[in-house]
XYZ file of C-alpha atoms in Angstrom:
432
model
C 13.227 -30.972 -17.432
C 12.969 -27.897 -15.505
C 16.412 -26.114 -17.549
C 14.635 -27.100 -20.990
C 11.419 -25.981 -20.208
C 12.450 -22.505 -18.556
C 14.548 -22.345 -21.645
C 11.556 -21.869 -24.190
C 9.165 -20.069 -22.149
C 9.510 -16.891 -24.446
C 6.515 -15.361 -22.737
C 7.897 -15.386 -19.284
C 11.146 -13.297 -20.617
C 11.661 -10.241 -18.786
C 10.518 -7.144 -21.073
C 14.070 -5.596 -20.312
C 16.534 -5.057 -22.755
C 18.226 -8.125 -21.423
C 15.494 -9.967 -22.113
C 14.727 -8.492 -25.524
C 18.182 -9.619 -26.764
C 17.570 -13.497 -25.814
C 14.326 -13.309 -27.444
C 16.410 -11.918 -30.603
C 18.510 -14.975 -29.890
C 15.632 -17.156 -30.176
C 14.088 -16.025 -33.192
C 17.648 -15.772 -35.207
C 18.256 -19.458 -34.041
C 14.776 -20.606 -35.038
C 14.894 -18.776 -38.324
C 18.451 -20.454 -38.947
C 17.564 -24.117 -38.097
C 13.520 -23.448 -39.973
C 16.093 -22.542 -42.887
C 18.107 -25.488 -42.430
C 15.295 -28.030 -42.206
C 13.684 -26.831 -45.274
C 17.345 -27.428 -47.158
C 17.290 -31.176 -45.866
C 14.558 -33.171 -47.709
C 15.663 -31.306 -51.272
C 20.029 -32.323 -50.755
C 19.945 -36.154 -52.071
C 18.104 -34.828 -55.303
C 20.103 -31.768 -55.947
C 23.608 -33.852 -55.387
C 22.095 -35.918 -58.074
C 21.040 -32.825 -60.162
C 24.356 -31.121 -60.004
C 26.929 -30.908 -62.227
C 29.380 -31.139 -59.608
C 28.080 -33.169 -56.878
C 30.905 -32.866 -54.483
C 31.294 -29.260 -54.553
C 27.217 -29.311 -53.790
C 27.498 -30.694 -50.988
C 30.223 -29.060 -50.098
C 28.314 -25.598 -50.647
C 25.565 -27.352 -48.650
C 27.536 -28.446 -45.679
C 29.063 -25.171 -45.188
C 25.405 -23.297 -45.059
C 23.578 -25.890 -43.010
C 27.096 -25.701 -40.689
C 27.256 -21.838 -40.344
C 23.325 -21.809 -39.552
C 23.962 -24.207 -36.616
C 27.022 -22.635 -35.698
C 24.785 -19.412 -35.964
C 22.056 -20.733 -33.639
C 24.138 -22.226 -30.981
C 26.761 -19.179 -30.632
C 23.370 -16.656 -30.462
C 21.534 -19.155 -27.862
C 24.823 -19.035 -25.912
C 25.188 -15.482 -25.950
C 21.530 -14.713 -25.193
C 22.020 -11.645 -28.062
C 22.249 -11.695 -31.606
C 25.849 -11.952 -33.858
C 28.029 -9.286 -33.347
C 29.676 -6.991 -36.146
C 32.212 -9.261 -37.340
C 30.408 -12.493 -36.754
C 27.603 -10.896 -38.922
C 30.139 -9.196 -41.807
C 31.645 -13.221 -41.661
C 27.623 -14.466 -41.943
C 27.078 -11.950 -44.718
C 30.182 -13.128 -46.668
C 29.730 -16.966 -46.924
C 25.991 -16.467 -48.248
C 27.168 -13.719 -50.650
C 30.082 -16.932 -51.599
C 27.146 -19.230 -51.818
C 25.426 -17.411 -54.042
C 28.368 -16.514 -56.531
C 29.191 -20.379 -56.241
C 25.709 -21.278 -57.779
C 26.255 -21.391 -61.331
C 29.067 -23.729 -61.051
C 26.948 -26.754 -58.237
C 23.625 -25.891 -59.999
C 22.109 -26.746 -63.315
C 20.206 -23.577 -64.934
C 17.055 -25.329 -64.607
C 17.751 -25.913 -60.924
C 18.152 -21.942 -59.788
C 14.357 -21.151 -59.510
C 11.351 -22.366 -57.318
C 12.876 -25.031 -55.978
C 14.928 -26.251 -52.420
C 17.991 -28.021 -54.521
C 18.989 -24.470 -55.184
C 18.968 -23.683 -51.402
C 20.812 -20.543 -51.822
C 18.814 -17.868 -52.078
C 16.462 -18.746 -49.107
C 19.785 -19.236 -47.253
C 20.857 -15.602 -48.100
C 17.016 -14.428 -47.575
C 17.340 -16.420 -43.604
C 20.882 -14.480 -43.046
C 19.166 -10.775 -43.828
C 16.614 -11.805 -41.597
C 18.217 -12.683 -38.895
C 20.881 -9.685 -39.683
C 18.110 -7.142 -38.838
C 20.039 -6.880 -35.827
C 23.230 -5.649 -36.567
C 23.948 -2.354 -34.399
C 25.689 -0.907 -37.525
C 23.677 0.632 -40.138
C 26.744 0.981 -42.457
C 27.476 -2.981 -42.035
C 23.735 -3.799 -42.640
C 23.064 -1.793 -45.710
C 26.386 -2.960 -47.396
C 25.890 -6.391 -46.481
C 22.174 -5.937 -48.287
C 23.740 -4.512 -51.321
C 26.602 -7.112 -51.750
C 23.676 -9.978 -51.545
C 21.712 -8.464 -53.762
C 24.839 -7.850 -56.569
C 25.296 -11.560 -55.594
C 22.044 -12.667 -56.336
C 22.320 -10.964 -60.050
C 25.912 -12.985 -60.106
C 23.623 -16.311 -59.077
C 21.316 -15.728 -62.282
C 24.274 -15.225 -64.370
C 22.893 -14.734 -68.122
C 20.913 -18.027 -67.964
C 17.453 -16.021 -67.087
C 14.961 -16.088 -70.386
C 13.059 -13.137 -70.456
C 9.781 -15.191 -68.738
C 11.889 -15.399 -65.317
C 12.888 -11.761 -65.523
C 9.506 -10.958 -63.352
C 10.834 -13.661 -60.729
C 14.178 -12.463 -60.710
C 13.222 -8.754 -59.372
C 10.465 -10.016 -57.491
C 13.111 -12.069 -55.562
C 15.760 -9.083 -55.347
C 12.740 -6.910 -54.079
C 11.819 -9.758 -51.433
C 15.526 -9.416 -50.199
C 15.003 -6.103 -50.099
C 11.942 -5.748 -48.311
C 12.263 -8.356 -45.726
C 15.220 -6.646 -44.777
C 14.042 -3.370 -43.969
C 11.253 -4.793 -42.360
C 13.603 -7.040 -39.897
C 15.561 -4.059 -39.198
C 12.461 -2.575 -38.393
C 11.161 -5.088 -35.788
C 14.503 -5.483 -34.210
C 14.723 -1.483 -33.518
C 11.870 -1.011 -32.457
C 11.761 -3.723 -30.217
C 14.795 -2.853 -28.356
C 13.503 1.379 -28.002
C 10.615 -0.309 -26.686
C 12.793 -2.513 -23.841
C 14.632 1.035 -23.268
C 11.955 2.838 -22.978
C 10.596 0.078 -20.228
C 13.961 0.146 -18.493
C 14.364 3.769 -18.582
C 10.429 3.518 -16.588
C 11.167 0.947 -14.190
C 13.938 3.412 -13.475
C 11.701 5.995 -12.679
C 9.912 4.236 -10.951
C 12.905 3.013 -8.528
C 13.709 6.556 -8.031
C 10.260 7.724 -7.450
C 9.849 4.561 -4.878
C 12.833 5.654 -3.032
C 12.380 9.323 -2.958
C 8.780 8.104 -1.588
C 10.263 5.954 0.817
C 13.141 8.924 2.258
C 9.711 10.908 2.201
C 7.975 8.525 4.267
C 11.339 7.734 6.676
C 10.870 11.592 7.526
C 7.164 11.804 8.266
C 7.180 9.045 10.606
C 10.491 9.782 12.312
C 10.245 13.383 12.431
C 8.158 13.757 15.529
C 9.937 10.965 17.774
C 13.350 12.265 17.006
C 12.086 16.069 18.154
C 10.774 13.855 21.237
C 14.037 12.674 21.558
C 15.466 15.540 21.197
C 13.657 17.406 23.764
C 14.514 14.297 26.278
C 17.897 15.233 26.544
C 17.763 18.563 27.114
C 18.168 20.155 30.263
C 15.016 20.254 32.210
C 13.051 19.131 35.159
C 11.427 15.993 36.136
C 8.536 17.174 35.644
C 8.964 18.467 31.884
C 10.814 15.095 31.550
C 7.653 13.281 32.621
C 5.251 14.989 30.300
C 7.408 13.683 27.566
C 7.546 10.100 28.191
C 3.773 9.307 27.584
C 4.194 10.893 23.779
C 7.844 9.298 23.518
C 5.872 6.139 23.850
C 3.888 6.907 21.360
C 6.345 7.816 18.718
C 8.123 4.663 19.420
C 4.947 2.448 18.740
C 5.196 4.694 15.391
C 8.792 4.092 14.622
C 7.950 -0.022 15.838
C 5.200 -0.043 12.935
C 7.048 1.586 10.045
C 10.157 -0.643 10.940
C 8.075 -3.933 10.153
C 6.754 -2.741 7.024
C 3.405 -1.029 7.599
C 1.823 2.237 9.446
C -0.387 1.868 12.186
C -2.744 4.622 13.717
C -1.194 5.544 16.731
C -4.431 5.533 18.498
C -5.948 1.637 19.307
C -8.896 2.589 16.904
C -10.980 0.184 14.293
C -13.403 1.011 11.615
C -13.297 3.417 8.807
C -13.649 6.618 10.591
C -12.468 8.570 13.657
C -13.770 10.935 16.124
C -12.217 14.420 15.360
C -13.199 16.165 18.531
C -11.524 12.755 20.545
C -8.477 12.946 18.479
C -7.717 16.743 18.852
C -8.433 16.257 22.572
C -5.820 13.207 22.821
C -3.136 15.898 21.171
C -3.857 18.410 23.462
C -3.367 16.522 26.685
C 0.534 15.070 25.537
C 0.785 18.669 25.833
C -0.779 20.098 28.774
C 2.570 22.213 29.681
C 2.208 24.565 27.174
C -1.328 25.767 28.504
C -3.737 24.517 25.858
C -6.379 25.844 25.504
C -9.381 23.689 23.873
C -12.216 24.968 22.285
C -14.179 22.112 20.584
C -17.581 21.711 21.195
C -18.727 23.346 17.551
C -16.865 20.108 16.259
C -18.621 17.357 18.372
C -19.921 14.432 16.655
C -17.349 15.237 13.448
C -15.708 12.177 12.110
C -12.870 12.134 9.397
C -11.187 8.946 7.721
C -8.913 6.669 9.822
C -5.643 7.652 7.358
C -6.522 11.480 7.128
C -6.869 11.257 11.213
C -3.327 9.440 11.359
C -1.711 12.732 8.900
C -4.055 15.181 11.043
C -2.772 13.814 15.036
C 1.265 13.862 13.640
C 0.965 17.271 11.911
C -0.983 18.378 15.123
C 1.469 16.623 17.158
C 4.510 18.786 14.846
C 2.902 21.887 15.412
C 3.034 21.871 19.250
C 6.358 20.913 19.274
C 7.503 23.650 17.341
C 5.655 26.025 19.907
C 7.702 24.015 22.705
C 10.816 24.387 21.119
C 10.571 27.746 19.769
C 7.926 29.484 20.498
C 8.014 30.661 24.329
C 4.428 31.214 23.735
C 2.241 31.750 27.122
C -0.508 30.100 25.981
C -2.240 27.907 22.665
C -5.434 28.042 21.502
C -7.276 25.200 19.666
C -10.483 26.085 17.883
C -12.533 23.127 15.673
C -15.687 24.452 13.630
C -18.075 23.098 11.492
C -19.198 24.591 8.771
C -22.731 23.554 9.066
C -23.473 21.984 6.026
C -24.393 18.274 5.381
C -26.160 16.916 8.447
C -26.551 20.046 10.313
C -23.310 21.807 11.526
C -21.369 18.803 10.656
C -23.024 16.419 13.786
C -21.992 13.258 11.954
C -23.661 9.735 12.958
C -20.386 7.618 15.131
C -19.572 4.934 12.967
C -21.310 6.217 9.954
C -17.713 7.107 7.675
C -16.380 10.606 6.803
C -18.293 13.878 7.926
C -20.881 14.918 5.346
C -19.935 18.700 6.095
C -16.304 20.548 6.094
C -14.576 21.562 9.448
C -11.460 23.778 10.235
C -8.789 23.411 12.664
C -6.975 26.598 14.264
C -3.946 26.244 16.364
C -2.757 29.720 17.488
C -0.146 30.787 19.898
C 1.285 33.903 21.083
C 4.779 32.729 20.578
C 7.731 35.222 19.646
C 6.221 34.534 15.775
C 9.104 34.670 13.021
C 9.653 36.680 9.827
C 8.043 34.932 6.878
C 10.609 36.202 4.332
C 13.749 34.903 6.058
C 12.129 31.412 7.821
C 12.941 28.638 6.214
C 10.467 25.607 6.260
C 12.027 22.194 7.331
C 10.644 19.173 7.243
C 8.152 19.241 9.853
C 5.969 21.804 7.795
C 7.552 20.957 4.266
C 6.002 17.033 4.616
C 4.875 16.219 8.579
C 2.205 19.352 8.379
C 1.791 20.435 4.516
C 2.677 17.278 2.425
C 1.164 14.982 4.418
C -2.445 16.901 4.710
C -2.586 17.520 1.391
C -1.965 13.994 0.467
C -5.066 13.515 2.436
C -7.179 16.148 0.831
C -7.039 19.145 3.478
C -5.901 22.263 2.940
C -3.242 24.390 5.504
C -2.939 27.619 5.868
C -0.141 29.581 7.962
C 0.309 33.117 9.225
C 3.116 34.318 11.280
C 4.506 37.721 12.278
C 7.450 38.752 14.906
C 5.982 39.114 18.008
C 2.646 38.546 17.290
C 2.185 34.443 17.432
C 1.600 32.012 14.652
C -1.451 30.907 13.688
C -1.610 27.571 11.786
C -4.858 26.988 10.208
C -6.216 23.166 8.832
C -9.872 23.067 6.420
C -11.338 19.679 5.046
C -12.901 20.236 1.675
C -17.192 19.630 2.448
C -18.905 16.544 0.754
C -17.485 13.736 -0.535
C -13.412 15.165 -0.812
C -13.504 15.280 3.067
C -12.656 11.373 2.818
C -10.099 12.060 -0.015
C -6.922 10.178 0.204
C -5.079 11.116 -3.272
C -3.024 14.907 -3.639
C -4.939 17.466 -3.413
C -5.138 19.423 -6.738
C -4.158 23.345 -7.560
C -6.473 24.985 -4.736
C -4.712 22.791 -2.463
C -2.622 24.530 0.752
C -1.794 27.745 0.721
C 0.906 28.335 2.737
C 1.168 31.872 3.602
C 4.220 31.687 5.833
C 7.056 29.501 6.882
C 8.261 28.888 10.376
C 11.407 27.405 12.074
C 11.133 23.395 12.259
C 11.428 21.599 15.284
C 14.353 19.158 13.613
């Protein structure tokens, strides 16, 4: 029960070309045996009507045959005939046709299902609409059409003439307009192919992106573990190597979870900058955030914000040699006054800006390279969340990495950010 019913559910089909062709194979099969149970009730009369009852019913076997035939071979292949099955198709109903005159009296070879040859031929260009060759198909519609004048033979009185090219034009129509539906059909199942394609590619390229944004930090962590060093500098690593791992734990079963154990919508900015800062007291932060206090920023912008935070300090560890870091966090005073945001009450009304500066060695813009660290940790990742970076570097002077929210309602923006997102003024060296 289950195989017969799975077997006509022509809705469920895939809409791939796969699943195009076996609906092809369904209508040409249904068309075929429609065509075939029309023939049936008209056969005892017209084997009585014919001159030459045996070769009638000969004719008659062979197209009610060749239709099954047709229908079983195209539900078995889940795709219409081939080229030669469909040149072989085209040839016994152009046969039939020619054979008319001599199984059918004149009388016989209009409006009626005793002369079952013509809607035979009509069911065969049909179902033909889905020949790959053009050349085939338009010969094929010629040589039934030359047929069908051979079928009328000189019999046709001058009141049937009208009938006659009405019925060459029907040929002619319903053929182009099968060819029409079967190729456009089957662009449209490319076209949906060629998208869920895309779409593959876009998924993985999203999920490589991903891979790197949330192993990125933990494997600089990693990296910065086996180095040579004191206990000391080992120990101010572990606490953050935990934390990476909890990262890595959560994107390994499927899902990303804030680092930090927080709930609700929103998150304390001035908290989460803080939290950065301590993870790394060794390279002499210094904090400066009280112009910030009371700012709060969605939970998924604060998750992009604490690891591109988290990136930028340990590109000052690794490279830098800086002395000392300042962190600055301003707001700009609009909304509820200077950005003092009600706990608990969703994304800050007002904007804010984030300034992470060190006196580090600094780098050449035009010959740094960015990695992947700035490339999608610091800049892709913020302006997926709707804030805006900007980064200046010079030798020997520092770098100074620089992180604005848009004011109003964008501050809790999730999407890209459009044109007048980052602007990037300078690259520098990346921690992996």
């Amino acid at each position: 029960m289950r195989i017969r019913s799975g077997l006509w559910r022509v809705a469920e089909l895939p809409t791939t070309k796969a699943g195009v062709e076996r609906a092809f194979s369904y209508f040409t099969a249904g068309v075929r045996l429609g065509t075939v149970a029309q023939m049936v009730p008209a056969v005892q009369l017209g084997a009585a009507r014919a001159p030459h009852e045996g070769a009638y019913l000969a004719c008659w076997g062979a197209a009610a045959l060749a239709s099954t035939v047709v229908s079983v071979v195209v539900l078995v292949r889940r795709r219409p005939l081939g080229t030669l099955a469909s040149a072989l198709d085209f040839a016994l109903a152009c046969t039939l046709l020619v054979l008319g005159p001599l199984v059918l009296a004149p009388w016989d070879r209009f409006g009626t299902w005793t002369a079952f040859q013509p809607g035979y031929a009509l069911c065969v260009i049909i179902t033909a609409g889905g020949v790959r060759g053009l050349g085939l198909w338009a010969a094929s519609l010629l040589a039934v059409s030359l047929s069908y004048v051979v079928y009328l033979g000189g019999d046709v009185g001058v009141d049937m003439a009208s009938t006659a090219v009405g019925n060459v034009l029907t040929y002619v129509v319903y053929a182009l307009v099968a060819r029409m539906f079967f190729g456009y059909t089957r662009r449209i199942a490319h076209d949906a192919d060629a998208s869920r394609a895309r779409a593959a590619e876009l998924a993985r390229r999203e999920e490589e992106r991903r891979a790197q944004v949330m192993m990125h930090n933990g494997v600089a962590v990693m990296r910065l573990l086996t180095e040579q060093g004191d206990d000391v500098s080992r120990a101010r690593l572990v606490g953050q190597a935990e934390v990476e791992l909890r990262r890595m734990r959560s994107y390994l079963r499927g899902g990303e979870v804030y680092a930090a154990d927080v709930a609700g919508p929103s998150v304390g900015l001035t908290a989460l900058v803080r939290r950065v800062c301590d993870r790394f007291a060794d390279l002499n932060v210094t904090a400066s955030l009280d112009l910030g206090a009371g700012l709060r920023i969605p939970t998924a912008q604060a998750e992009a914000l604490e690891r591109a935070f988290e990136s930028v300090l340990l590109n000052v560890r690794a490279h830098a040699r800086a002395h000392e870091v300042v962190v600055h966090l301003d707001g700009d005073g609009s909304g509820d006054g200077g950005g003092s945001g009600v706990a608990g009450s969703g994304a800050c009304s007002g904007g804010w800006t984030l300034t992470v500066h060190d006196d580090g060695v600094g780098f050449d813009p035009a010959s740094a390279t960015a990695g992947v660290g700035l490339r999608e940790v610091v800049v892709g990742e913020l302006r997926r969340r709707g804030l805006m970076v900007g980064i200046e570097s010079a030798v020997g002077e520092g770098t100074t990495v620089t992180v604005h929210s848009r004011p109003g309602p964008e501050a809790g923006t999730t999407g890209p950010a459009g044109p007048a997102g980052p602007t990037v003024r300078a690259a520098f060296a990346d921690a992996s």
